[in-house]
Coordinates of C-alpha atoms and ligand atoms in Angstrom, one line a residue:
M1 CA -10.9 3.0 11.8
T2 CA -14.4 1.9 10.9
D3 CA -14.9 -0.7 8.0
Q4 CA -15.4 2.1 5.6
G5 CA -12.1 3.8 6.5
N6 CA -11.1 6.8 4.4
F7 CA -13.2 5.4 1.4
P8 CA -16.9 5.7 2.3
P9 CA -19.3 4.0 -0.3
P10 CA -20.3 6.2 -3.3
K11 CA -22.6 8.7 -1.7
L12 CA -25.0 8.5 -4.8
G13 CA -25.8 4.9 -4.2
E14 CA -24.2 3.9 -7.5
P15 CA -22.3 0.6 -7.6
Y16 CA -18.6 0.4 -7.3
L17 CA -16.9 0.3 -11.0
L18 CA -14.2 -2.4 -10.7
T19 CA -13.1 -1.4 -14.1
P20 CA -10.0 0.3 -15.4
G21 CA -11.6 3.7 -16.1
P22 CA -14.2 5.1 -16.0
L23 CA -13.9 4.1 -12.3
T24 CA -15.3 5.1 -9.0
T25 CA -14.5 8.7 -8.2
A26 CA -14.7 10.5 -4.9
Y27 CA -17.6 12.6 -4.1
E28 CA -15.6 15.8 -3.9
V29 CA -14.5 15.0 -7.6
K30 CA -18.0 14.8 -8.8
E31 CA -18.8 17.8 -6.7
A32 CA -16.2 20.1 -8.3
M33 CA -18.1 19.8 -11.5
L34 CA -21.0 21.8 -10.1
R35 CA -19.8 25.1 -11.4
D36 CA -19.2 26.5 -14.9
W37 CA -16.1 28.0 -16.2
G38 CA -15.3 30.5 -18.9
S39 CA -12.6 28.7 -20.9
W40 CA -10.8 32.0 -21.9
D41 CA -11.3 33.3 -18.5
A42 CA -8.2 33.9 -16.2
D43 CA -9.5 31.6 -13.5
F44 CA -9.6 28.7 -15.9
R45 CA -6.2 29.5 -17.3
V46 CA -4.7 29.3 -13.7
M47 CA -6.5 26.0 -13.4
T48 CA -4.9 24.6 -16.6
D49 CA -1.5 25.8 -15.4
E50 CA -1.9 24.3 -12.0
M51 CA -2.8 20.9 -13.7
R52 CA 0.1 20.8 -16.0
M53 CA 2.6 21.6 -13.3
R54 CA 1.2 19.0 -11.1
L55 CA 1.4 16.3 -13.8
V56 CA 5.0 17.1 -14.6
A57 CA 5.9 17.1 -10.9
M58 CA 4.4 13.6 -10.7
L59 CA 7.2 12.5 -13.2
G60 CA 9.8 12.6 -10.2
E61 CA 13.4 12.2 -11.1
G62 CA 14.4 13.6 -14.5
G63 CA 11.2 15.4 -15.0
D64 CA 12.7 18.7 -15.4
D65 CA 13.2 18.4 -19.2
F66 CA 9.4 17.6 -19.5
T67 CA 6.2 19.6 -20.2
C68 CA 2.7 18.6 -20.2
V69 CA 0.3 19.2 -23.1
P70 CA -3.3 18.3 -22.2
M71 CA -5.8 17.3 -25.0
Q72 CA -9.4 16.7 -25.5
G73 CA -10.7 13.3 -26.1
S74 CA -10.3 9.8 -24.6
G75 CA -7.0 7.9 -24.1
S76 CA -7.0 6.7 -27.8
Y77 CA -7.0 10.2 -29.0
L78 CA -3.8 10.8 -27.0
V79 CA -2.0 7.7 -28.3
E80 CA -2.9 8.9 -32.0
A81 CA -1.7 12.5 -31.1
M82 CA 1.6 11.1 -29.7
L83 CA 2.3 8.9 -32.5
G84 CA 1.4 11.6 -35.1
S85 CA 3.4 14.2 -33.5
F86 CA 6.6 12.5 -32.3
V87 CA 7.2 10.0 -35.2
P88 CA 8.3 11.9 -38.4
R89 CA 6.3 11.0 -41.4
D90 CA 9.2 9.1 -42.8
G91 CA 9.9 7.4 -39.4
K92 CA 9.0 3.8 -38.5
V93 CA 7.6 2.5 -35.1
L94 CA 8.2 -0.8 -33.4
V95 CA 4.9 -1.5 -31.7
L96 CA 5.2 -3.9 -28.9
A97 CA 1.8 -5.6 -28.5
N98 CA 0.5 -8.2 -26.0
G99 CA -3.2 -7.3 -26.0
A100 CA -5.8 -5.1 -27.4
Y101 CA -4.1 -1.6 -26.7
G102 CA -0.9 -2.7 -28.4
L103 CA -2.9 -3.8 -31.5
R104 CA -4.8 -0.5 -31.4
A105 CA -1.6 1.4 -31.5
A106 CA -0.4 -0.6 -34.5
K107 CA -3.7 0.1 -36.4
T108 CA -3.5 3.9 -35.4
C109 CA -0.1 3.9 -37.3
D110 CA -1.6 2.3 -40.2
T111 CA -4.5 5.0 -40.1
I112 CA -2.2 7.9 -39.8
G113 CA 0.3 6.8 -42.3
R114 CA 3.3 5.9 -40.0
A115 CA 5.2 2.7 -41.0
R116 CA 5.4 0.1 -38.3
H117 CA 6.8 -3.3 -37.3
L118 CA 4.4 -5.1 -35.1
L119 CA 5.8 -7.5 -32.5
D120 CA 2.6 -9.4 -31.5
M121 CA 3.2 -11.4 -28.4
G122 CA -0.5 -12.8 -28.3
D123 CA -2.8 -12.4 -25.4
Y124 CA -0.6 -11.7 -22.6
M125 CA 3.2 -12.8 -23.3
P126 CA 5.4 -9.9 -22.2
P127 CA 7.8 -8.4 -25.0
R128 CA 11.4 -8.5 -23.7
G129 CA 14.4 -6.3 -24.0
A130 CA 16.0 -9.1 -25.9
D131 CA 13.1 -9.1 -28.5
V132 CA 13.5 -5.5 -28.9
A133 CA 17.3 -5.6 -29.4
R134 CA 16.9 -8.3 -32.0
I135 CA 14.3 -6.4 -34.1
L136 CA 16.1 -3.1 -33.9
A137 CA 19.3 -4.7 -35.0
A138 CA 17.6 -6.2 -38.0
D139 CA 15.8 -3.2 -39.0
P140 CA 17.7 0.1 -39.2
A141 CA 14.5 2.0 -40.6
I142 CA 12.8 1.8 -37.2
T143 CA 13.1 5.3 -35.4
H144 CA 10.9 4.7 -32.4
V145 CA 9.5 1.9 -30.1
L146 CA 6.1 2.1 -28.6
A147 CA 5.6 0.2 -25.5
I148 CA 2.3 -0.3 -23.3
H149 CA 3.1 0.2 -19.7
C150 CA 0.2 -1.8 -18.2
E151 CA -1.6 -3.8 -21.1
T152 CA -5.2 -3.3 -19.5
S153 CA -6.5 -6.1 -21.6
S154 CA -4.8 -8.7 -19.4
G155 CA -3.7 -6.6 -16.5
I156 CA 0.1 -7.5 -17.2
L157 CA 2.8 -4.9 -16.2
N158 CA 5.2 -4.8 -19.1
P159 CA 8.9 -4.7 -18.5
V160 CA 9.5 -1.0 -19.7
A161 CA 12.9 -0.6 -17.9
E162 CA 14.5 -3.4 -20.1
I163 CA 12.4 -2.2 -23.1
S164 CA 13.9 1.3 -22.5
A165 CA 17.6 0.0 -22.1
A166 CA 17.3 -2.1 -25.3
T167 CA 15.8 0.9 -27.3
Y168 CA 18.4 3.5 -26.2
A169 CA 21.2 1.1 -26.6
A170 CA 20.2 0.8 -30.3
G171 CA 20.0 4.5 -30.5
R172 CA 16.3 4.8 -31.1
K173 CA 13.5 6.5 -29.1
L174 CA 10.7 5.3 -26.8
L175 CA 7.3 6.4 -26.5
I176 CA 5.0 5.0 -23.8
D177 CA 1.2 4.4 -23.5
S178 CA 1.0 4.7 -19.6
M179 CA -2.7 5.2 -19.9
S180 CA -3.7 2.8 -17.0
A181 CA -0.4 2.9 -14.9
F182 CA 0.4 6.6 -14.6
G183 CA -0.1 8.1 -11.3
A184 CA 0.1 4.6 -9.4
V185 CA 3.2 3.0 -11.0
P186 CA 6.4 5.2 -11.1
L187 CA 7.7 6.1 -14.6
E188 CA 10.6 8.4 -13.7
P189 CA 12.5 9.5 -16.9
G190 CA 15.7 9.8 -14.7
K191 CA 15.4 5.9 -14.2
I192 CA 13.7 4.8 -17.3
R193 CA 14.5 6.9 -20.3
F194 CA 11.7 7.8 -22.6
E195 CA 10.6 10.8 -24.9
A196 CA 7.0 10.9 -24.4
M197 CA 4.1 9.3 -22.5
V198 CA 0.4 9.5 -22.5
S199 CA -2.3 8.9 -20.0
S200 CA -5.9 10.2 -19.4
A201 CA -8.1 11.7 -16.6
N202 CA -10.2 8.7 -15.8
K203 CA -7.6 6.2 -14.8
C204 CA -5.4 6.2 -11.7
I205 CA -5.6 9.8 -11.0
E206 CA -9.3 9.2 -10.3
G207 CA -10.9 11.9 -12.5
V208 CA -13.8 11.6 -14.8
P209 CA -13.5 10.9 -18.5
G210 CA -13.0 13.8 -21.1
F211 CA -9.4 14.3 -21.7
G212 CA -5.8 13.0 -21.7
F213 CA -2.3 14.4 -21.5
V214 CA 1.1 14.0 -23.1
L215 CA 4.1 14.4 -20.9
A216 CA 7.1 14.9 -23.4
R217 CA 10.7 16.2 -23.5
R218 CA 10.6 19.8 -24.5
S219 CA 13.2 19.1 -27.2
E220 CA 11.0 16.5 -28.8
L221 CA 8.0 18.8 -28.7
E222 CA 9.9 21.6 -30.5
A223 CA 11.1 19.0 -33.2
A224 CA 7.5 18.1 -33.6
K225 CA 6.3 21.5 -35.4
G226 CA 4.3 20.8 -38.5
R227 CA 4.6 17.0 -38.2
S228 CA 1.2 15.9 -37.3
H229 CA -1.3 14.5 -39.9
S230 CA -4.2 15.9 -37.9
L231 CA -5.3 19.6 -37.0
A232 CA -7.0 18.7 -33.8
L233 CA -4.6 16.0 -32.6
D234 CA -1.3 18.2 -33.3
V235 CA 0.6 18.1 -29.9
H236 CA 2.9 20.9 -30.9
A237 CA 0.1 23.2 -31.9
Q238 CA -1.9 22.7 -28.7
W239 CA 1.5 23.3 -26.9
E240 CA 2.5 26.4 -28.7
Y241 CA -1.1 27.9 -28.3
M242 CA -1.2 27.0 -24.4
E243 CA 2.3 28.4 -23.8
T244 CA 1.3 31.8 -25.5
T245 CA -2.3 32.3 -24.4
G246 CA -2.7 30.0 -21.4
Q247 CA -5.7 28.5 -23.1
W248 CA -6.7 25.3 -24.9
R249 CA -6.8 25.7 -28.7
F250 CA -10.5 24.4 -28.9
T251 CA -13.1 24.2 -26.3
P252 CA -11.8 22.3 -23.3
P253 CA -13.8 20.1 -21.0
T254 CA -14.0 22.7 -18.4
H255 CA -16.0 20.7 -15.7
V256 CA -13.8 17.7 -16.2
V257 CA -10.7 19.9 -15.8
A258 CA -12.1 21.1 -12.5
A259 CA -12.8 17.6 -11.3
F260 CA -9.4 16.5 -12.3
I261 CA -7.8 19.2 -10.3
E262 CA -9.6 18.1 -7.3
A263 CA -8.5 14.6 -8.0
L264 CA -4.9 15.7 -8.2
R265 CA -5.0 17.5 -5.0
M266 CA -6.4 14.3 -3.4
H267 CA -3.7 12.3 -5.1
E268 CA -1.1 14.6 -3.5
A269 CA -2.9 14.4 -0.1
E270 CA -2.9 10.6 -0.1
G271 CA 0.9 10.7 -0.6
G272 CA 1.5 10.8 -4.3
V273 CA 2.4 7.9 -6.7
A274 CA 3.8 5.7 -4.0
A275 CA 0.9 5.9 -1.9
R276 CA -1.6 5.5 -4.5
G277 CA 0.3 2.5 -6.0
A278 CA 0.5 1.0 -2.4
R279 CA -3.3 1.3 -1.9
Y280 CA -3.9 -0.4 -5.3
A281 CA -1.4 -3.2 -4.8
N282 CA -3.2 -3.8 -1.3
N283 CA -6.6 -3.8 -3.0
R284 CA -5.2 -6.5 -5.5
D285 CA -3.4 -8.5 -2.8
V286 CA -6.7 -8.8 -0.7
M287 CA -8.9 -9.4 -3.7
V288 CA -6.6 -12.0 -5.3
A289 CA -6.2 -13.9 -2.0
G290 CA -9.9 -13.9 -1.4
M291 CA -10.7 -15.1 -5.0
R292 CA -8.1 -17.8 -4.9
G293 CA -9.8 -19.0 -1.6
L294 CA -12.9 -19.5 -3.6
G295 CA -11.0 -21.6 -6.3
F296 CA -10.4 -18.9 -8.8
E297 CA -7.1 -18.6 -10.5
T298 CA -5.3 -15.7 -12.0
L299 CA -4.0 -15.6 -15.5
L300 CA -0.8 -14.1 -14.5
D301 CA 1.6 -15.0 -11.6
E302 CA 2.9 -12.6 -9.1
T303 CA 5.9 -11.5 -11.5
W304 CA 3.5 -9.9 -14.0
L305 CA 0.5 -9.0 -12.1
S306 CA -0.2 -5.2 -12.1
P307 CA -1.8 -3.4 -9.3
I308 CA -4.3 -2.1 -11.9
I309 CA -6.6 -5.0 -13.1
V310 CA -6.6 -8.6 -12.7
T311 CA -7.7 -11.5 -15.0
F312 CA -9.4 -14.6 -13.7
F313 CA -10.2 -17.7 -15.6
N314 CA -13.9 -18.5 -15.6
P315 CA -14.6 -21.6 -13.4
A316 CA -14.9 -25.1 -15.2
D317 CA -18.2 -25.8 -13.5
P318 CA -20.9 -25.7 -16.4
K319 CA -23.2 -24.0 -14.1
F320 CA -21.0 -20.8 -14.2
D321 CA -22.5 -18.4 -16.6
F322 CA -20.5 -15.0 -16.8
A323 CA -23.6 -13.0 -17.9
R324 CA -25.6 -14.1 -14.9
F325 CA -22.5 -13.7 -12.6
Y326 CA -22.2 -10.1 -13.7
E327 CA -25.7 -9.3 -13.0
L328 CA -25.5 -11.1 -9.5
M329 CA -22.3 -9.2 -8.8
K330 CA -24.0 -5.8 -10.1
D331 CA -27.1 -6.6 -7.7
K332 CA -24.6 -6.6 -4.8
G333 CA -23.2 -3.2 -5.8
F334 CA -20.2 -4.2 -8.0
I335 CA -19.6 -3.7 -11.7
I336 CA -17.0 -6.3 -13.0
Y337 CA -15.5 -6.4 -16.5
P338 CA -15.6 -9.1 -19.1
G339 CA -12.3 -10.8 -20.3
K340 CA -10.5 -10.2 -23.4
L341 CA -8.5 -13.3 -23.9
T342 CA -8.9 -15.2 -27.1
V343 CA -7.9 -18.8 -26.0
V344 CA -9.7 -19.3 -22.7
D345 CA -12.7 -17.6 -21.2
S346 CA -12.0 -15.1 -18.3
F347 CA -13.1 -11.9 -16.7
R348 CA -11.4 -9.0 -14.9
I349 CA -11.5 -7.2 -11.8
G350 CA -10.1 -3.6 -11.5
C351 CA -8.1 -2.6 -8.4
I352 CA -8.3 1.1 -9.2
G353 CA -10.6 3.9 -8.2
R354 CA -11.8 5.4 -4.9
M355 CA -11.8 2.2 -2.7
D356 CA -9.7 0.3 -0.3
A357 CA -9.2 -3.2 0.9
A358 CA -12.3 -3.2 3.0
V359 CA -14.3 -2.8 -0.3
M360 CA -12.2 -5.5 -1.9
T361 CA -13.1 -7.9 0.9
R362 CA -16.8 -7.2 0.2
V363 CA -16.2 -7.8 -3.6
V364 CA -14.8 -11.4 -2.6
E365 CA -18.0 -12.0 -0.5
A366 CA -20.1 -10.9 -3.3
A367 CA -18.4 -13.4 -5.6
R368 CA -18.8 -16.0 -3.1
D369 CA -22.4 -15.5 -2.7
S370 CA -23.0 -15.2 -6.4
L371 CA -21.3 -18.4 -7.0
G372 CA -23.6 -20.0 -4.4
E373 CA -26.7 -18.6 -6.2
L374 CA -25.5 -20.1 -9.4
G375 CA -24.8 -23.5 -7.8
V376 CA -21.1 -23.4 -8.5
A377 CA -19.4 -25.3 -5.8
S378 CA -15.8 -24.6 -6.7
A379 CA -14.4 -21.7 -9.1
T380 CA -11.5 -24.0 -10.1
P381 CA -10.8 -23.3 -13.9
P382 CA -10.8 -25.8 -16.6
A383 CA -7.3 -27.7 -17.4
A384 CA -6.8 -25.8 -20.6
A385 CA -6.6 -22.6 -18.7
L386 CA -4.0 -23.9 -16.4
E387 CA -2.0 -25.2 -19.4
E388 CA -2.2 -21.7 -21.0
R389 CA -0.6 -20.4 -17.7
A390 CA 2.1 -22.9 -17.6
K391 CA 3.3 -21.6 -21.1
L392 CA 3.9 -18.3 -19.5
A393 CA 5.9 -19.9 -16.7
Q394 CA 8.1 -21.6 -19.2
A395 CA 8.6 -18.5 -21.4
K396 CA 9.9 -16.8 -18.3
V397 CA 12.4 -19.5 -17.6
R398 CA 13.7 -19.4 -21.3
E399 CA 14.0 -15.5 -21.3
T400 CA 15.8 -15.3 -18.1
A401 CA 18.1 -18.4 -18.7
Ligands
PLP1 C1 -7.8 3.0 -21.3 C2 -6.6 2.7 -22.1 C3 -6.3 3.4 -23.6 C4 -7.3 4.4 -24.0 O1 -8.7 3.9 -24.1 P1 -9.8 4.9 -24.4 O2 -11.0 4.0 -24.4 O3 -9.7 5.5 -25.7 O4 -9.8 5.8 -23.3 C5 -5.2 3.2 -24.1 N1 -4.2 2.3 -23.6 C6 -4.5 1.7 -22.5 C7 -3.4 0.8 -22.1 C8 -5.6 1.9 -21.8 O5 -5.7 1.2 -20.6

């Protein structure tokens, strides 16, 4: 195999997007958009059908009770649609937050008028099953728990299995934002119980942005009739219309759907969720090992590191300037991502998209050269960053003791 393997560089000369979606897509995915489709035409209805079936199949064990409802908009539209459709107007949500997307879900509850209890773990500490059990025992009004599968703002893979166990042990229902994990990290309802999850076209399935989808238990969907606060974001109404007409209720992003079907076929050809997850994990391992070799440190240790995106502390060296580092990396063909931690400065590198370990090796070389151009001798982070990380290690000991 050549250095380029099965993942040649983007044909159009654009940089690699080391970001968690939009991300680098295959040329074939972009090419699938070079044709117009009538949204009511039988050909497009067949495409919608194929897409829904493929997504349900991706759930694996226990997926038979589930159906798929695609919906226009970015991922946040889907989170809002899920909360508004599955949580009754007099229900209450326990929102488990350890980053920006959890906090956004809490704000969504406030905006659409669903009561909520927020467990805010800060920048990256994981919400644990014991936390969920304690809060649910104290508040019988809570009907649903919302968990973020991979909290993309730090890259932490949250412990959804223990969260699910605690939720159902207390007789409540689990909803999952698996936006940045679905398609690469298994989420089988036969193993981890939940009622509904959402994801979008432009993350691990490697499509382009424009819509997302709900995978929900049919019984929950049936119960959702008339519940939504919104006309456009009503999951039950979209489902009912799609089941009876084969069409989307309002104009679908036809080109994006065509691209997504190509992406789904490529996902299957690669070997499905297991193979996609293995490629991303290998991307992460090669990239993290290389970056550590330059002196960089990750926020999270191996236990919590997702194969989706990794947070690195900025180096302590005062010659390091993220804005310049970003531009130098971009000049070399790689777009990285600023950090979102509130306590210490950081940046992120995504592992998802149409790229493999050979690309990640070049990312590390580009980082090494960029540091050299900045005059930074070592990428070692400041002591404050390492103290921050020690807190996480201690929390883990406390929780598992
Ligand atoms: C990407 C993402 C979303 C949705 O964000 P949009 O900008 O609306 O697409 C929601 N939750 C998580 C965890 C995400 O990674």
